[in-house]
Short mmCIF file of C-alpha atoms and ligand atoms in Angstrom, two decimals:
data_model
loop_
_atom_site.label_atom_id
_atom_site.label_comp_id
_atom_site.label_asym_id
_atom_site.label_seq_id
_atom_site.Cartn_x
_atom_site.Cartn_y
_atom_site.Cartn_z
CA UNK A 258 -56.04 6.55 -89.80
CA UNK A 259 -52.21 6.87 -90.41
CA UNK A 260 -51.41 9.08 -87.15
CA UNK A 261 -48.50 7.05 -85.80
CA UNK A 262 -45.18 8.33 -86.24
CA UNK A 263 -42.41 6.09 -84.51
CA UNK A 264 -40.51 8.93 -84.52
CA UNK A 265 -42.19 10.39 -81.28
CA UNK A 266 -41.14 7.24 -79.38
CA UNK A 267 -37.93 5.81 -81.47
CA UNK A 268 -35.61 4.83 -78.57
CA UNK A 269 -38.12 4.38 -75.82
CA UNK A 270 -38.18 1.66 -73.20
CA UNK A 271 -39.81 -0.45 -75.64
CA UNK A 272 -38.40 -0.33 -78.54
CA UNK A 273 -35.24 -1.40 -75.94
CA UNK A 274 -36.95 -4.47 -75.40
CA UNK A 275 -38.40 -5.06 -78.92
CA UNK A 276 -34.23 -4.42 -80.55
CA UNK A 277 -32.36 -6.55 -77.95
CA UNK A 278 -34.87 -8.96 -78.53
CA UNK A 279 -34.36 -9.00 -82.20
CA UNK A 280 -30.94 -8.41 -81.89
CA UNK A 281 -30.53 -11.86 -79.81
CA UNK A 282 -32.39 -13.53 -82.65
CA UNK A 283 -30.44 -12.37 -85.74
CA UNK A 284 -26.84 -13.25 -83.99
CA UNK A 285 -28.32 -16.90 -83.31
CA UNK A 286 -29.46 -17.11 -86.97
CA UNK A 287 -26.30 -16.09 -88.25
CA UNK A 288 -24.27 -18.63 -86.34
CA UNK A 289 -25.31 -21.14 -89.51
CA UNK A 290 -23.69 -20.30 -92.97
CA UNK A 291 -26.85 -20.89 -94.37
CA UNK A 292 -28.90 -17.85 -95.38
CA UNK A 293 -31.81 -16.44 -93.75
CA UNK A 294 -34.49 -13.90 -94.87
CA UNK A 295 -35.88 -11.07 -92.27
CA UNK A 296 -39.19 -9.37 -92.85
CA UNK A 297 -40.07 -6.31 -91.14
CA UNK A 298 -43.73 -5.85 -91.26
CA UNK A 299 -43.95 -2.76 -90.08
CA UNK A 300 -40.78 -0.84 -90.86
CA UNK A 301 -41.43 2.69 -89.81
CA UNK A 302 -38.82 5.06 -91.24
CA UNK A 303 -35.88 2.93 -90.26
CA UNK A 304 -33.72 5.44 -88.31
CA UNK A 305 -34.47 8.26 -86.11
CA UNK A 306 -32.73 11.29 -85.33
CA UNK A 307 -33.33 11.74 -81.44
CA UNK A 308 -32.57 15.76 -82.02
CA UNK A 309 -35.35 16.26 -84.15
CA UNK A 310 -38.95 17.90 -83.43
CA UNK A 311 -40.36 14.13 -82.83
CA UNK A 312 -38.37 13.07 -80.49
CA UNK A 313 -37.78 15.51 -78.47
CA UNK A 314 -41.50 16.57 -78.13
CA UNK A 315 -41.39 13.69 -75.31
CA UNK A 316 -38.13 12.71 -75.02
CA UNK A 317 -38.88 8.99 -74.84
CA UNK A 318 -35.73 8.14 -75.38
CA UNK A 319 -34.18 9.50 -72.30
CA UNK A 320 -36.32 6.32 -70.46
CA UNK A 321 -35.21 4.20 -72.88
CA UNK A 322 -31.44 4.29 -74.44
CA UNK A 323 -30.68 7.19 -72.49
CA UNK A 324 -30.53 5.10 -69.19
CA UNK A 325 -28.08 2.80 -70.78
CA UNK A 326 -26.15 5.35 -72.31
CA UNK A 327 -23.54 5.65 -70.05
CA UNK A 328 -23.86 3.15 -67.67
CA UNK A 329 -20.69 0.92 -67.40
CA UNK A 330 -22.10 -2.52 -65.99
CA UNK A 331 -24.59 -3.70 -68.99
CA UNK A 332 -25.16 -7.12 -69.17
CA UNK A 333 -23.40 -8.86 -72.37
CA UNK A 334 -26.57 -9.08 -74.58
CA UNK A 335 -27.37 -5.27 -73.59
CA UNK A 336 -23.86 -4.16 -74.26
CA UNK A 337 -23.90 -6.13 -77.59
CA UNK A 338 -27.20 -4.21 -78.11
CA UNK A 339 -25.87 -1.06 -76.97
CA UNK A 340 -22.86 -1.43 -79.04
CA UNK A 341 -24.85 -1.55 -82.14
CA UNK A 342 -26.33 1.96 -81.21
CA UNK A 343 -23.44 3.20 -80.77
CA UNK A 344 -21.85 2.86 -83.79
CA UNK A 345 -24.92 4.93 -85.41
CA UNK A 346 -23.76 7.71 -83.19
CA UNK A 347 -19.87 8.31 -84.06
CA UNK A 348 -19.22 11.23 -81.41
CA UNK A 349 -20.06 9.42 -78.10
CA UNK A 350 -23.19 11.47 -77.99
CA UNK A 351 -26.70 10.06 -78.38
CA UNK A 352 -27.94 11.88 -81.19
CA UNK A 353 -29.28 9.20 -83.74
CA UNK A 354 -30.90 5.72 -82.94
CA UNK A 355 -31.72 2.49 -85.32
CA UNK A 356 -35.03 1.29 -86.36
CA UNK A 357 -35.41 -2.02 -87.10
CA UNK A 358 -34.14 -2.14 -90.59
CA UNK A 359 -30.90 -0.05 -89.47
CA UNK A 360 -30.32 -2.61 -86.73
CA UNK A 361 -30.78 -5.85 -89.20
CA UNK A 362 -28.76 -4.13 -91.45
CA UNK A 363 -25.59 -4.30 -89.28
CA UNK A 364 -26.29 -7.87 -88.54
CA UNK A 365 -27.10 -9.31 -92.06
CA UNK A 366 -24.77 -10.89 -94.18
CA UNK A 367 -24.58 -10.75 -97.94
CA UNK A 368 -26.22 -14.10 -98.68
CA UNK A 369 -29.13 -12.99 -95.93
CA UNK A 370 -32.10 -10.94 -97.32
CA UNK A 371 -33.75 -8.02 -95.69
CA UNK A 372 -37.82 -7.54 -96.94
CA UNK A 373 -39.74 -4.28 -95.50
CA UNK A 374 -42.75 -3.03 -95.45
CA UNK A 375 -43.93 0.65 -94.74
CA UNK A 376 -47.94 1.70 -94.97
CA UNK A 377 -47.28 5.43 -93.99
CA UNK A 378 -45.84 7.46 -97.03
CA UNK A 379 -44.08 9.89 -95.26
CA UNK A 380 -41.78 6.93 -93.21
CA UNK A 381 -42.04 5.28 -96.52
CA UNK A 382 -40.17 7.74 -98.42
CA UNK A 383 -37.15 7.60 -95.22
CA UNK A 384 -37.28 4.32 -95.69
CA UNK A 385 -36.68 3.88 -99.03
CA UNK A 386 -34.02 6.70 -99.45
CA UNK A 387 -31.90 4.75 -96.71
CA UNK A 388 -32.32 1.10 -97.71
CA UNK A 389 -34.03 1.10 -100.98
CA UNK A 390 -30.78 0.83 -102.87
CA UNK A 391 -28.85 -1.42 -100.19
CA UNK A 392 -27.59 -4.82 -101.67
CA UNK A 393 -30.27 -7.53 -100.93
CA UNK A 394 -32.95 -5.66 -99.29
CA UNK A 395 -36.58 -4.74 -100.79
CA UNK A 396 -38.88 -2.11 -99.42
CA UNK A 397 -42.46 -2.33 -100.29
CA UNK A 398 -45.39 0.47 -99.96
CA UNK A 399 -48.65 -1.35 -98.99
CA UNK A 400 -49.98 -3.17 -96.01
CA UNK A 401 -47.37 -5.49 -93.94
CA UNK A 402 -49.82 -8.37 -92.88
CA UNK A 403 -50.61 -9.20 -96.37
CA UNK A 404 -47.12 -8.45 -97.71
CA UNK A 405 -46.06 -11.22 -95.57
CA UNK A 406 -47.94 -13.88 -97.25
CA UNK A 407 -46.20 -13.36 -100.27
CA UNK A 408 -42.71 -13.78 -98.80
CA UNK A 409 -43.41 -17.40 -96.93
CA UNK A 410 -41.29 -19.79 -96.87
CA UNK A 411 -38.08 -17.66 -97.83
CA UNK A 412 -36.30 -19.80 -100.37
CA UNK A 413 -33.50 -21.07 -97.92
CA UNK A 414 -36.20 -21.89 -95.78
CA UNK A 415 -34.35 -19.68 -93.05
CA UNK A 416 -35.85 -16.78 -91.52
CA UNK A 417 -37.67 -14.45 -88.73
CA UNK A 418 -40.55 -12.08 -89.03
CA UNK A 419 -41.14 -8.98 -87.53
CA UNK A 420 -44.66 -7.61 -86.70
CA UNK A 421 -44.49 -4.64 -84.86
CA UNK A 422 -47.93 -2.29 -85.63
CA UNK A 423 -49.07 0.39 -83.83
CA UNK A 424 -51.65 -0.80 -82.37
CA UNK A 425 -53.47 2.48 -82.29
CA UNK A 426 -56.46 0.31 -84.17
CA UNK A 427 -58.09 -2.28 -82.35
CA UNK A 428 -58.36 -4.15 -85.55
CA UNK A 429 -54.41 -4.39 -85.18
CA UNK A 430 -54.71 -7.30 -82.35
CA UNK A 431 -56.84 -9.52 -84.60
CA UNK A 432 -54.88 -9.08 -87.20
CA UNK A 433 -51.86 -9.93 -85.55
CA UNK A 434 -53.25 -13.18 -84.15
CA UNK A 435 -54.66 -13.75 -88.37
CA UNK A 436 -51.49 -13.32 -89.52
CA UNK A 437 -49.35 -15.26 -87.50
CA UNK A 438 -51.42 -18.14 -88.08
CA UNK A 439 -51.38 -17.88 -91.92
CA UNK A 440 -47.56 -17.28 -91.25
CA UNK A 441 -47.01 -20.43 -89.29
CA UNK A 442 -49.30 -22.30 -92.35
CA UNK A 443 -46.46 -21.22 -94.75
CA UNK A 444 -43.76 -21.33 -92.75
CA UNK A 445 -44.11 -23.95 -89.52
CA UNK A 446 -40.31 -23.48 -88.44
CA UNK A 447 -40.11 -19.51 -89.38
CA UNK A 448 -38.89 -17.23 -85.95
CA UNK A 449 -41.95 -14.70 -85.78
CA UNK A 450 -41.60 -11.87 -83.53
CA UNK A 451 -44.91 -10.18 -82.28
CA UNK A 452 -44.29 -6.76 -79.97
CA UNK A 453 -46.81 -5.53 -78.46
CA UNK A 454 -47.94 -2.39 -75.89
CA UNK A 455 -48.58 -3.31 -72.34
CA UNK A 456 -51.56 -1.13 -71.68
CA UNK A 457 -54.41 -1.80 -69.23
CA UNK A 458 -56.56 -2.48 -71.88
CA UNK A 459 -58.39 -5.83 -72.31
CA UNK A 460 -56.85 -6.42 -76.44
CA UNK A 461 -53.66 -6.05 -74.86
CA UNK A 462 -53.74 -8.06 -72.12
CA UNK A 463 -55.55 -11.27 -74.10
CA UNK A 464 -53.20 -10.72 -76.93
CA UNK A 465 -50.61 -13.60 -75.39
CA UNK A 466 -53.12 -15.74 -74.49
CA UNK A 467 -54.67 -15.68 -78.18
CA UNK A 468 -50.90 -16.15 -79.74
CA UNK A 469 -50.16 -19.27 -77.46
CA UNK A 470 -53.07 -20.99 -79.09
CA UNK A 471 -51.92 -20.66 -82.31
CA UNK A 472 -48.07 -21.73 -81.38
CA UNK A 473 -47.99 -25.03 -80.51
CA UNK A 474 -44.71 -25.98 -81.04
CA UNK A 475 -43.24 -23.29 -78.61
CA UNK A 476 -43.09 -19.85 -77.82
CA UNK A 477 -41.11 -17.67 -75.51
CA UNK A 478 -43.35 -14.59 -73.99
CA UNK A 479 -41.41 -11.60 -72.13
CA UNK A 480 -42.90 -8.50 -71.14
CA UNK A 481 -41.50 -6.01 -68.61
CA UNK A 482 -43.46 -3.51 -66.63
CA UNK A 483 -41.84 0.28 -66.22
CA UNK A 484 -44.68 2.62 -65.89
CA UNK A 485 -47.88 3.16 -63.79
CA UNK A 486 -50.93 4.06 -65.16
CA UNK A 487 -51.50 7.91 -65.99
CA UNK A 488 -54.39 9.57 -63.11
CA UNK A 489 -57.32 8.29 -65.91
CA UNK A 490 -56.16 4.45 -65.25
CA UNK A 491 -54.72 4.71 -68.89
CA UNK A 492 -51.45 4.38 -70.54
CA UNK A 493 -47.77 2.81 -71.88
CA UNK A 494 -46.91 0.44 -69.10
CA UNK A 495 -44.24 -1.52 -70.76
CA UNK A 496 -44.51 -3.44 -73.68
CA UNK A 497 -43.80 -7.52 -74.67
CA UNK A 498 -42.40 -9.40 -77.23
CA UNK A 499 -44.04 -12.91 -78.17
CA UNK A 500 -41.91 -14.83 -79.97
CA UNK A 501 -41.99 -18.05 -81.99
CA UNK A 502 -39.88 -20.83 -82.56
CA UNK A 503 -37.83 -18.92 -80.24
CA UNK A 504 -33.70 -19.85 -80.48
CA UNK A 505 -33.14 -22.12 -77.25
CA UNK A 506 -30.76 -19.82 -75.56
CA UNK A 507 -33.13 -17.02 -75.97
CA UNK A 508 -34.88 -18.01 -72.51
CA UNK A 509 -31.62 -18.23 -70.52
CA UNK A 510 -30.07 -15.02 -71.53
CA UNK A 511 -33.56 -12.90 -71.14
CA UNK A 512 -33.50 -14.21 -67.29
CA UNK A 513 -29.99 -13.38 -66.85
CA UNK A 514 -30.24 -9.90 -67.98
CA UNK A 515 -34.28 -8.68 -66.91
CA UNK A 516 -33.80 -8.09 -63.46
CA UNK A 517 -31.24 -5.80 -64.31
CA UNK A 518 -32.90 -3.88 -67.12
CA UNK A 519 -35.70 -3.92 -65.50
CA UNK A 520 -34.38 -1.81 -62.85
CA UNK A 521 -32.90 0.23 -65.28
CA UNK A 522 -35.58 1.21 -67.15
CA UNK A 523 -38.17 1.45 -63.89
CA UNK A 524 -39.84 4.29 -63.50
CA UNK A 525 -42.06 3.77 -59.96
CA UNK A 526 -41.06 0.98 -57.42
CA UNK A 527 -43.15 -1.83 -58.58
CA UNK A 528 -41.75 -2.17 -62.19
CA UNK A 529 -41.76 -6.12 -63.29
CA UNK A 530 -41.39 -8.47 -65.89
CA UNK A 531 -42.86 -11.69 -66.99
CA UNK A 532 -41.04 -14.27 -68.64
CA UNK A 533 -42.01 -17.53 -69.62
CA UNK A 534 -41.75 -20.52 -72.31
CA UNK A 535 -42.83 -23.77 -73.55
CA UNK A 536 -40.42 -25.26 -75.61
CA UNK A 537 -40.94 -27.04 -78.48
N1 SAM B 291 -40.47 -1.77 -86.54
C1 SAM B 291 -40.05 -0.39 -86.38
C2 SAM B 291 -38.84 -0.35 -85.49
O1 SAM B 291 -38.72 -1.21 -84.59
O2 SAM B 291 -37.98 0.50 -85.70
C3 SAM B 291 -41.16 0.47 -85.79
C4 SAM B 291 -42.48 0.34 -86.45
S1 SAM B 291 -43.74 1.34 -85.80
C5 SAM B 291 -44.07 0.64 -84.25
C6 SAM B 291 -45.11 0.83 -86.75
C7 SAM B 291 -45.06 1.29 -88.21
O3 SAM B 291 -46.08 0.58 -88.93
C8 SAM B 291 -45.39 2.76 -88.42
O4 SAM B 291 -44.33 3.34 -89.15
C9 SAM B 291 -46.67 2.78 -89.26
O5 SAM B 291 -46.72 3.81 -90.22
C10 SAM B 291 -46.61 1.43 -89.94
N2 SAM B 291 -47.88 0.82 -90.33
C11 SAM B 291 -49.12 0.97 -89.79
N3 SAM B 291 -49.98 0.11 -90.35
C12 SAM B 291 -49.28 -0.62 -91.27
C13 SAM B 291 -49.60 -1.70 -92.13
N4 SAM B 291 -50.83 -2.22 -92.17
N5 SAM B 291 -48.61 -2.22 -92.90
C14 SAM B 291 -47.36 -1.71 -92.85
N6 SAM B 291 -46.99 -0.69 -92.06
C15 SAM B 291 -47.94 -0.16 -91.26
#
């Protein structure tokens, strides 16, 4: 049941899409004094080394971070991105990359909170040695969709979730459309995040549809296409992030910098994105 290990794909094309994403969110919400509360409900082990057995069985990374590495022309919200890895990788060298709780980390202030949850108890254990004893953060053991509930509204009534599962259950789409409506119950104005794989599978493909309906007071939807399908029609195509209540200059600064990431990141001649809004 517990297979996935983000380790195998920490760095990947998605999770390049997924963190500048995030990344983008967390510098608009601390443009205000007032605090805000992220919660990560599906941690993973909250940094990766991109040396180790994982990562390298694949090498994900090197279609991912790797082709952004060293390239001197990034747009300003992938350098500011890029910028964050970097300083998790002192020598120059691409060696170690963020998870999601490393990257909020560097962007939280002390009156913001940082709330995680980790299912898996080897990831759990990583998680908890890094950021179970950092100022204002709480990591939790135990299932992320109903360790949300209990953290809506955050107290400054400030905040963005994070729902990133693997998706390797089916369940995981359902549950994701379940829990962003109980979400937006407890917390109408709350930023939620939603990743999600781009894979020529029918879950995947309704999953947007099924989250607009439950929005309705405006959404931002980007998804970028890098991959064919394998020789069996199966496959990682690209991935998407759906997000809520997004911040209004979140549209403007995805279209100024997709075409170029796109191309980037392509890896056949017909990579694409998708990006589209209603505002509130
Ligand atoms: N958010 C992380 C990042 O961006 O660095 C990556 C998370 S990874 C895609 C998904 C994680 O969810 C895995 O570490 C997995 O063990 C964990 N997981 C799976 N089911 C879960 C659940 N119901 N609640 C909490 N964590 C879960």
């Amino acid at each position: 049941m517990l297979a996935y290990r983000h380790a195998f794909h920490a760095g990947n094309h998605a999770d390049v899409l997924k963190h500048l994403v995030m990344v983008q969110v967390l510098r608009y919400l601390g443009e205000k004094e007032k605090p805000y509360w992220l919660i990560d409900t599906h941690a993973g082990a909250g940094a990766y080394k991109l040396q180790g057995r994982y990562a390298q069985q694949n090498a994900e990374f090197e279609n991912g971070i790797g082709r952004l590495w060293e390239r001197d022309d990034l747009p300003e919200a992938v350098a500011d991105y890029v910028a964050l890895v970097r300083e998790h990788n002192a020598s120059g060298a691409l060696k170690h990359y963020p998870g999601s709780p490393a990257l909020a980390l560097q962007l939280l202030r002390p009156q913001d909170r940082l709330r995680l949850w980790e299912l898996h108890p080897t990831d759990l254990k990583l998680l908890a040695q890094h950021f179970g004893s950092q100022p204002h953060t709480e990591v939790h053991h135990g299932d992320g969709f109903s360790g949300l509930k209990s953290q809506l509204p955050p107290p400054s009534r400030r905040g963005a979730v994070l729902i990133d599962p693997p998706y390797e259950m089916k369940a995981d789409y359902g549950l994701v459309v379940n829990t962003v409506r109980d979400a937006l119950k407890r917390f109408a104005e709350g930023v939620i995040m939603v990743w999600y794989p781009h894979l020529p599978r029918l879950e995947s493909q309704q999953l947007p549809q099924r989250l607009k309906s439950v929005a309705p007071k405006g959404w931002l939807h980007v998804r970028m296409t890098v991959q064919q399908p394998d020789a069996q029609g199966y496959g990682l195509l690209g991935s998407g992030m759906f997000v809520i209540n997004p911040p209004w200059v979140l549209h403007d600064r995805l279209r100024d910098l997709l075409p170029w990431l796109t191309e980037a990141l392509a890896q056949y001649d017909g990579a694409n994105y998708l990006l589209e809004q209603m505002a509130a």
